[in-house]
PDB file of C-alpha atoms and ligand atoms in Angstrom:
ATOM      1  CA  MET H  20       0.012  -0.175  -0.140  1.00 61.00           C
ATOM      2  CA  GLY H  21       2.711   2.438   0.961  1.00 81.00           C
ATOM      3  CA  ASN H  22       2.064   6.027   2.120  1.00 91.00           C
ATOM      4  CA  PRO H  23       0.222   8.054  -0.298  1.00 94.00           C
ATOM      5  CA  LEU H  24       1.603  11.279   1.327  1.00 96.00           C
ATOM      6  CA  ARG H  25       5.241  10.276   1.416  1.00 96.00           C
ATOM      7  CA  ASP H  26       5.556   8.199  -1.704  1.00 96.00           C
ATOM      8  CA  ARG H  27       7.016   9.623  -4.862  1.00 95.00           C
ATOM      9  CA  ARG H  28       4.871   8.518  -7.693  1.00 95.00           C
ATOM     10  CA  PRO H  29       4.288   9.916 -11.261  1.00 94.00           C
ATOM     11  CA  LEU H  30       1.703  12.632 -11.538  1.00 93.00           C
ATOM     12  CA  ALA H  31      -0.186  11.101 -14.135  1.00 92.00           C
ATOM     13  CA  GLU H  32      -0.831   8.136 -12.109  1.00 95.00           C
ATOM     14  CA  LEU H  33      -2.102  10.110  -9.166  1.00 96.00           C
ATOM     15  CA  ALA H  34      -4.233  12.119 -11.608  1.00 96.00           C
ATOM     16  CA  VAL H  35      -5.800   9.179 -13.041  1.00 96.00           C
ATOM     17  CA  GLN H  36      -6.718   7.420  -9.869  1.00 96.00           C
ATOM     18  CA  GLY H  37      -8.153  10.794  -8.560  1.00 97.00           C
ATOM     19  CA  GLN H  38      -5.892  10.260  -5.621  1.00 97.00           C
ATOM     20  CA  VAL H  39      -7.063  12.151  -2.386  1.00 98.00           C
ATOM     21  CA  ILE H  40      -4.830  12.408   0.418  1.00 97.00           C
ATOM     22  CA  GLU H  41      -6.047  13.460   3.757  1.00 97.00           C
ATOM     23  CA  ILE H  42      -3.125  15.175   5.937  1.00 97.00           C
ATOM     24  CA  THR H  43      -3.049  14.589   9.684  1.00 97.00           C
ATOM     25  CA  GLU H  44       0.451  15.147  10.252  1.00 98.00           C
ATOM     26  CA  LYS H  45       2.657  17.038  12.923  1.00 98.00           C
ATOM     27  CA  ILE H  46       5.371  20.002  12.233  1.00 97.00           C
ATOM     28  CA  GLY H  47       7.866  17.605  13.436  1.00 97.00           C
ATOM     29  CA  ASP H  48       7.126  15.321  10.354  1.00 97.00           C
ATOM     30  CA  PHE H  49       8.385  18.009   7.982  1.00 98.00           C
ATOM     31  CA  GLU H  50      12.218  18.256   8.501  1.00 97.00           C
ATOM     32  CA  ARG H  51      12.673  21.707   6.623  1.00 97.00           C
ATOM     33  CA  LEU H  52       9.621  23.332   7.931  1.00 97.00           C
ATOM     34  CA  ALA H  53      10.369  21.915  11.467  1.00 97.00           C
ATOM     35  CA  GLY H  54      13.985  23.505  11.018  1.00 97.00           C
ATOM     36  CA  ILE H  55      12.707  26.850  10.176  1.00 96.00           C
ATOM     37  CA  VAL H  56      10.217  26.989  13.092  1.00 96.00           C
ATOM     38  CA  GLU H  57      13.085  25.601  15.438  1.00 96.00           C
ATOM     39  CA  SER H  58      15.579  28.377  14.263  1.00 94.00           C
ATOM     40  CA  ASP H  59      12.828  31.011  14.889  1.00 94.00           C
ATOM     41  CA  LEU H  60      12.147  29.876  18.418  1.00 96.00           C
ATOM     42  CA  ALA H  61      15.807  29.787  18.989  1.00 94.00           C
ATOM     43  CA  ALA H  62      15.612  33.495  19.776  1.00 90.00           C
ATOM     44  CA  LEU H  63      13.588  32.991  22.956  1.00 94.00           C
ATOM     45  CA  ASP H  64      14.698  32.498  26.378  1.00 92.00           C
ATOM     46  CA  PRO H  65      14.854  28.594  27.065  1.00 91.00           C
ATOM     47  CA  ASP H  66      12.166  29.058  29.679  1.00 93.00           C
ATOM     48  CA  LYS H  67       9.733  30.328  27.246  1.00 94.00           C
ATOM     49  CA  LEU H  68      10.278  27.880  24.522  1.00 94.00           C
ATOM     50  CA  PRO H  69       6.932  26.271  23.808  1.00 94.00           C
ATOM     51  CA  ARG H  70       7.200  22.544  24.718  1.00 91.00           C
ATOM     52  CA  ASP H  71       6.045  20.204  22.152  1.00 95.00           C
ATOM     53  CA  TRP H  72       6.185  22.672  19.428  1.00 96.00           C
ATOM     54  CA  ARG H  73       6.944  19.769  17.163  1.00 97.00           C
ATOM     55  CA  ASP H  74       3.736  18.188  17.862  1.00 97.00           C
ATOM     56  CA  SER H  75       1.419  21.178  16.282  1.00 97.00           C
ATOM     57  CA  ALA H  76      -1.062  19.738  13.905  1.00 97.00           C
ATOM     58  CA  VAL H  77      -0.535  19.871  10.161  1.00 98.00           C
ATOM     59  CA  THR H  78      -3.900  19.260   8.222  1.00 98.00           C
ATOM     60  CA  GLY H  79      -5.513  19.453   4.946  1.00 98.00           C
ATOM     61  CA  ARG H  80      -6.101  17.454   1.926  1.00 98.00           C
ATOM     62  CA  LEU H  81      -4.686  17.042  -1.792  1.00 98.00           C
ATOM     63  CA  VAL H  82      -7.031  16.032  -4.484  1.00 98.00           C
ATOM     64  CA  PHE H  83      -5.304  15.086  -7.780  1.00 97.00           C
ATOM     65  CA  GLY H  84      -7.283  15.087 -10.827  1.00 96.00           C
ATOM     66  CA  PHE H  85      -7.433  16.659 -14.403  1.00 93.00           C
ATOM     67  CA  MET H  86      -8.348  20.321 -15.509  1.00 88.00           C
ATOM     68  CA  ASP H  87      -9.956  19.104 -18.754  1.00 86.00           C
ATOM     69  CA  ALA H  88     -12.547  16.459 -19.640  1.00 88.00           C
ATOM     70  CA  GLN H  89     -10.067  14.977 -21.892  1.00 90.00           C
ATOM     71  CA  GLN H  90      -7.713  14.125 -19.225  1.00 89.00           C
ATOM     72  CA  ARG H  91      -4.763  15.873 -20.785  1.00 87.00           C
ATOM     73  CA  VAL H  92      -3.619  18.101 -18.103  1.00 87.00           C
ATOM     74  CA  ALA H  93      -3.345  16.975 -14.471  1.00 90.00           C
ATOM     75  CA  VAL H  94      -3.841  19.368 -11.715  1.00 92.00           C
ATOM     76  CA  LEU H  95      -3.390  19.292  -8.056  1.00 94.00           C
ATOM     77  CA  GLU H  96      -5.888  21.029  -5.664  1.00 96.00           C
ATOM     78  CA  GLY H  97      -6.503  21.169  -2.111  1.00 97.00           C
ATOM     79  CA  GLU H  98      -5.533  23.088   1.062  1.00 97.00           C
ATOM     80  CA  VAL H  99      -3.025  22.536   3.773  1.00 98.00           C
ATOM     81  CA  ALA H 100      -3.191  24.474   7.297  1.00 98.00           C
ATOM     82  CA  ALA H 101      -0.887  24.369  10.326  1.00 98.00           C
ATOM     83  CA  THR H 102      -0.539  26.291  13.342  1.00 96.00           C
ATOM     84  CA  VAL H 103       2.897  26.997  14.562  1.00 97.00           C
ATOM     85  CA  ASP H 104       4.814  28.310  17.375  1.00 97.00           C
ATOM     86  CA  ALA H 105       6.564  31.431  16.358  1.00 96.00           C
ATOM     87  CA  VAL H 106       8.301  34.665  17.878  1.00 95.00           C
ATOM     88  CA  CYS H 107       6.474  37.940  17.352  1.00 94.00           C
ATOM     89  CA  GLN H 108       9.057  40.154  15.833  1.00 92.00           C
ATOM     90  CA  ARG H 109       7.571  43.275  17.332  1.00 90.00           C
ATOM     91  CA  CYS H 110       7.377  42.248  21.271  1.00 92.00           C
ATOM     92  CA  LEU H 111       9.541  39.018  21.023  1.00 92.00           C
ATOM     93  CA  GLU H 112       7.209  37.075  22.762  1.00 92.00           C
ATOM     94  CA  PRO H 113       6.005  33.523  21.645  1.00 94.00           C
ATOM     95  CA  PHE H 114       2.551  33.072  19.859  1.00 94.00           C
ATOM     96  CA  ARG H 115       0.731  30.787  17.716  1.00 94.00           C
ATOM     97  CA  LEU H 116       0.988  31.507  14.111  1.00 95.00           C
ATOM     98  CA  VAL H 117      -1.720  30.177  11.669  1.00 95.00           C
ATOM     99  CA  LEU H 118      -0.280  29.165   8.170  1.00 97.00           C
ATOM    100  CA  HIS H 119      -2.886  28.421   5.403  1.00 97.00           C
ATOM    101  CA  SER H 120      -2.398  27.591   1.818  1.00 96.00           C
ATOM    102  CA  GLU H 121      -5.145  26.917  -0.874  1.00 96.00           C
ATOM    103  CA  LEU H 122      -3.658  24.982  -3.551  1.00 95.00           C
ATOM    104  CA  ARG H 123      -4.377  25.111  -7.432  1.00 93.00           C
ATOM    105  CA  LEU H 124      -1.489  23.910  -9.258  1.00 90.00           C
ATOM    106  CA  LEU H 125      -0.751  23.174 -12.860  1.00 87.00           C
ATOM    107  CA  PRO H 126       2.431  21.551 -13.618  1.00 81.00           C
ATOM    108  CA  ALA H 127       4.778  23.604 -15.944  1.00 77.00           C
ATOM    109  CA  THR H 128       5.795  20.437 -17.520  1.00 67.00           C
ATOM    110  CA  SER H 129       2.379  20.082 -18.965  1.00 60.00           C
ATOM    111  CA  GLY H 130       3.372  22.859 -21.422  1.00 59.00           C
ATOM    112  CA  ASP H 131      -0.072  24.348 -21.020  1.00 58.00           C
ATOM    113  CA  SER H 132       0.829  27.155 -18.515  1.00 55.00           C
ATOM    114  CA  ALA H 133      -1.081  29.503 -20.740  1.00 63.00           C
ATOM    115  CA  LEU H 134      -4.292  27.623 -19.801  1.00 63.00           C
ATOM    116  CA  ALA H 135      -3.567  28.497 -16.163  1.00 61.00           C
ATOM    117  CA  GLY H 136      -4.843  31.967 -16.230  1.00 68.00           C
ATOM    118  CA  ASP H 137      -5.755  33.105 -12.993  1.00 72.00           C
ATOM    119  CA  ALA H 138      -7.306  29.910 -11.590  1.00 80.00           C
ATOM    120  CA  PHE H 139      -4.131  27.826 -11.218  1.00 83.00           C
ATOM    121  CA  ASP H 140      -0.608  28.658 -10.151  1.00 84.00           C
ATOM    122  CA  VAL H 141       2.035  27.023 -12.405  1.00 83.00           C
ATOM    123  CA  TRP H 142       3.991  24.532 -10.573  1.00 82.00           C
ATOM    124  CA  GLU H 143       7.666  23.589 -11.295  1.00 82.00           C
ATOM    125  CA  LEU H 144       8.472  20.160 -11.224  1.00 82.00           C
ATOM    126  CA  ASP H 145      11.792  18.518 -11.477  1.00 80.00           C
ATOM    127  CA  ASP H 146      10.379  15.685 -13.560  1.00 84.00           C
ATOM    128  CA  ASP H 147       6.820  13.919 -14.150  1.00 87.00           C
ATOM    129  CA  THR H 148       6.689  12.377 -10.443  1.00 92.00           C
ATOM    130  CA  VAL H 149       5.674  14.116  -7.092  1.00 93.00           C
ATOM    131  CA  CYS H 150       6.091  13.451  -3.572  1.00 94.00           C
ATOM    132  CA  PRO H 151       2.807  14.956  -2.042  1.00 96.00           C
ATOM    133  CA  ALA H 152       4.377  15.517   1.433  1.00 97.00           C
ATOM    134  CA  ASP H 153       7.021  18.056  -0.433  1.00 95.00           C
ATOM    135  CA  ILE H 154       4.145  19.969  -1.754  1.00 94.00           C
ATOM    136  CA  VAL H 155       2.463  20.219   1.581  1.00 97.00           C
ATOM    137  CA  GLU H 156       5.951  21.306   3.087  1.00 97.00           C
ATOM    138  CA  GLU H 157       6.672  23.789   0.352  1.00 94.00           C
ATOM    139  CA  SER H 158       3.199  25.523   0.394  1.00 95.00           C
ATOM    140  CA  LEU H 159       3.552  25.900   4.286  1.00 97.00           C
ATOM    141  CA  ILE H 160       7.026  27.544   4.347  1.00 96.00           C
ATOM    142  CA  MET H 161       5.742  29.787   1.520  1.00 94.00           C
ATOM    143  CA  ALA H 162       2.822  30.649   3.745  1.00 95.00           C
ATOM    144  CA  MET H 163       4.874  31.780   6.269  1.00 95.00           C
ATOM    145  CA  PRO H 164       5.211  35.801   6.661  1.00 93.00           C
ATOM    146  CA  LEU H 165       8.752  37.493   6.357  1.00 90.00           C
ATOM    147  CA  ALA H 166       8.138  38.658   9.872  1.00 91.00           C
ATOM    148  CA  ALA H 167       5.815  36.827  12.021  1.00 93.00           C
ATOM    149  CA  MET H 168       3.776  39.167  14.452  1.00 92.00           C
ATOM    150  CA  HIS H 169       0.954  39.047  16.529  1.00 91.00           C
ATOM    151  CA  ASP H 170      -2.355  39.787  14.571  1.00 82.00           C
ATOM    152  CA  SER H 171      -3.666  42.536  16.897  1.00 73.00           C
ATOM    153  CA  GLY H 172      -1.775  45.264  18.734  1.00 67.00           C
ATOM    154  CA  GLU H 173      -3.854  44.218  21.887  1.00 69.00           C
ATOM    155  CA  ALA H 174      -2.350  40.726  22.106  1.00 81.00           C
ATOM    156  CA  CYS H 175       1.054  41.955  21.319  1.00 86.00           C
ATOM    157  CA  GLY H 176       3.381  42.626  24.193  1.00 77.00           C
ATOM    158  CA  LYS H 177       0.743  41.636  26.773  1.00 61.00           C
ATOM    159  CA  PHE H 178       1.160  38.359  29.105  1.00 53.00           C
ATOM    160  CA  ASP H 179      -0.713  35.717  27.724  1.00 50.00           C
ATOM    161  CA  THR H 180      -3.141  34.568  30.533  1.00 48.00           C
ATOM    162  CA  GLU H 181      -3.640  31.221  29.214  1.00 49.00           C
ATOM    163  CA  ALA H 182       0.133  30.410  29.654  1.00 48.00           C
ATOM    164  CA  SER H 183       0.483  32.172  33.146  1.00 44.00           C
ATOM    165  CA  ASP H 184       0.616  28.968  35.313  1.00 43.00           C
ATOM    166  CA  ALA H 185       4.162  29.484  34.764  1.00 43.00           C
ATOM    167  CA  SER H 186       5.833  31.600  37.202  1.00 43.00           C
ATOM    168  CA  PRO H 187       5.384  35.327  36.484  1.00 46.00           C
ATOM    169  CA  THR H 188       8.389  36.933  34.771  1.00 48.00           C
ATOM    170  CA  THR H 189       9.419  40.629  35.055  1.00 48.00           C
ATOM    171  CA  ARG H 190       8.825  42.278  31.704  1.00 51.00           C
ATOM    172  CA  PRO H 191       9.839  45.879  32.314  1.00 49.00           C
ATOM    173  CA  PHE H 192       9.630  46.969  28.420  1.00 54.00           C
ATOM    174  CA  ALA H 193       6.143  45.340  28.187  1.00 57.00           C
ATOM    175  CA  THR H 194       4.931  47.772  31.195  1.00 54.00           C
ATOM    176  CA  LEU H 195       6.594  50.427  29.667  1.00 55.00           C
ATOM    177  CA  LYS H 196       4.754  49.898  26.222  1.00 60.00           C
ATOM    178  CA  SER H 197       1.433  49.573  28.057  1.00 61.00           C
ATOM    179  CA  GLN H 198       2.094  52.860  29.650  1.00 59.00           C
ATOM    180  CA  LEU H 199       2.949  54.349  26.439  1.00 62.00           C
ATOM    181  CA  ASP H 200      -0.131  52.959  24.770  1.00 65.00           C
ATOM    182  CA  GLU H 201      -2.444  54.353  27.408  1.00 64.00           C
ATOM    183  CA  ASN H 202      -0.777  57.720  26.903  1.00 59.00           C
ATOM    184  CA  GLY H 203      -1.245  58.104  23.395  1.00 52.00           C
TER     185      GLY H 203
HETATM  186 ZN1  LIG Y 326       3.685  40.614  19.685  1.00 62.74          ZN
END
């Protein structure tokens, strides 16, 4: 049977079978992605490092098929999502960063990239085989912002009450920042 997510197979075969892959993985299952998250978290004091960051879920589904009724042009559609631990570049606190990517991929090797239009992204393949796990990993890496930050200024810099079972930490700059915010 093998592992549909991990096995490298011809794209044409995946498309003919209409292969659907449900993704229920963890960040730690993707070496490059985990490496990026890990180097980002390395900026944190060890006592702030989220435990179990490798266990964050990676979910989604991939659907292989054809763009056209004549089954000439194989395509991949789907979506992938993950919530990873990251360091806010504004307040330098850890937070949960949501990554999400919608996939509508048309292989460049099909020679029909003109067909792609706005509906599909052209997909550069080294040859006519694909490893679905690589696509999942690549699209999550692409979904990462250049500078990860808290979504809202309110959460940014404030102590996360959900995590406050740890011993209180003195954070003079956060206090100063909230005073500045109140003043103007
Ligand atoms: Zn922040």
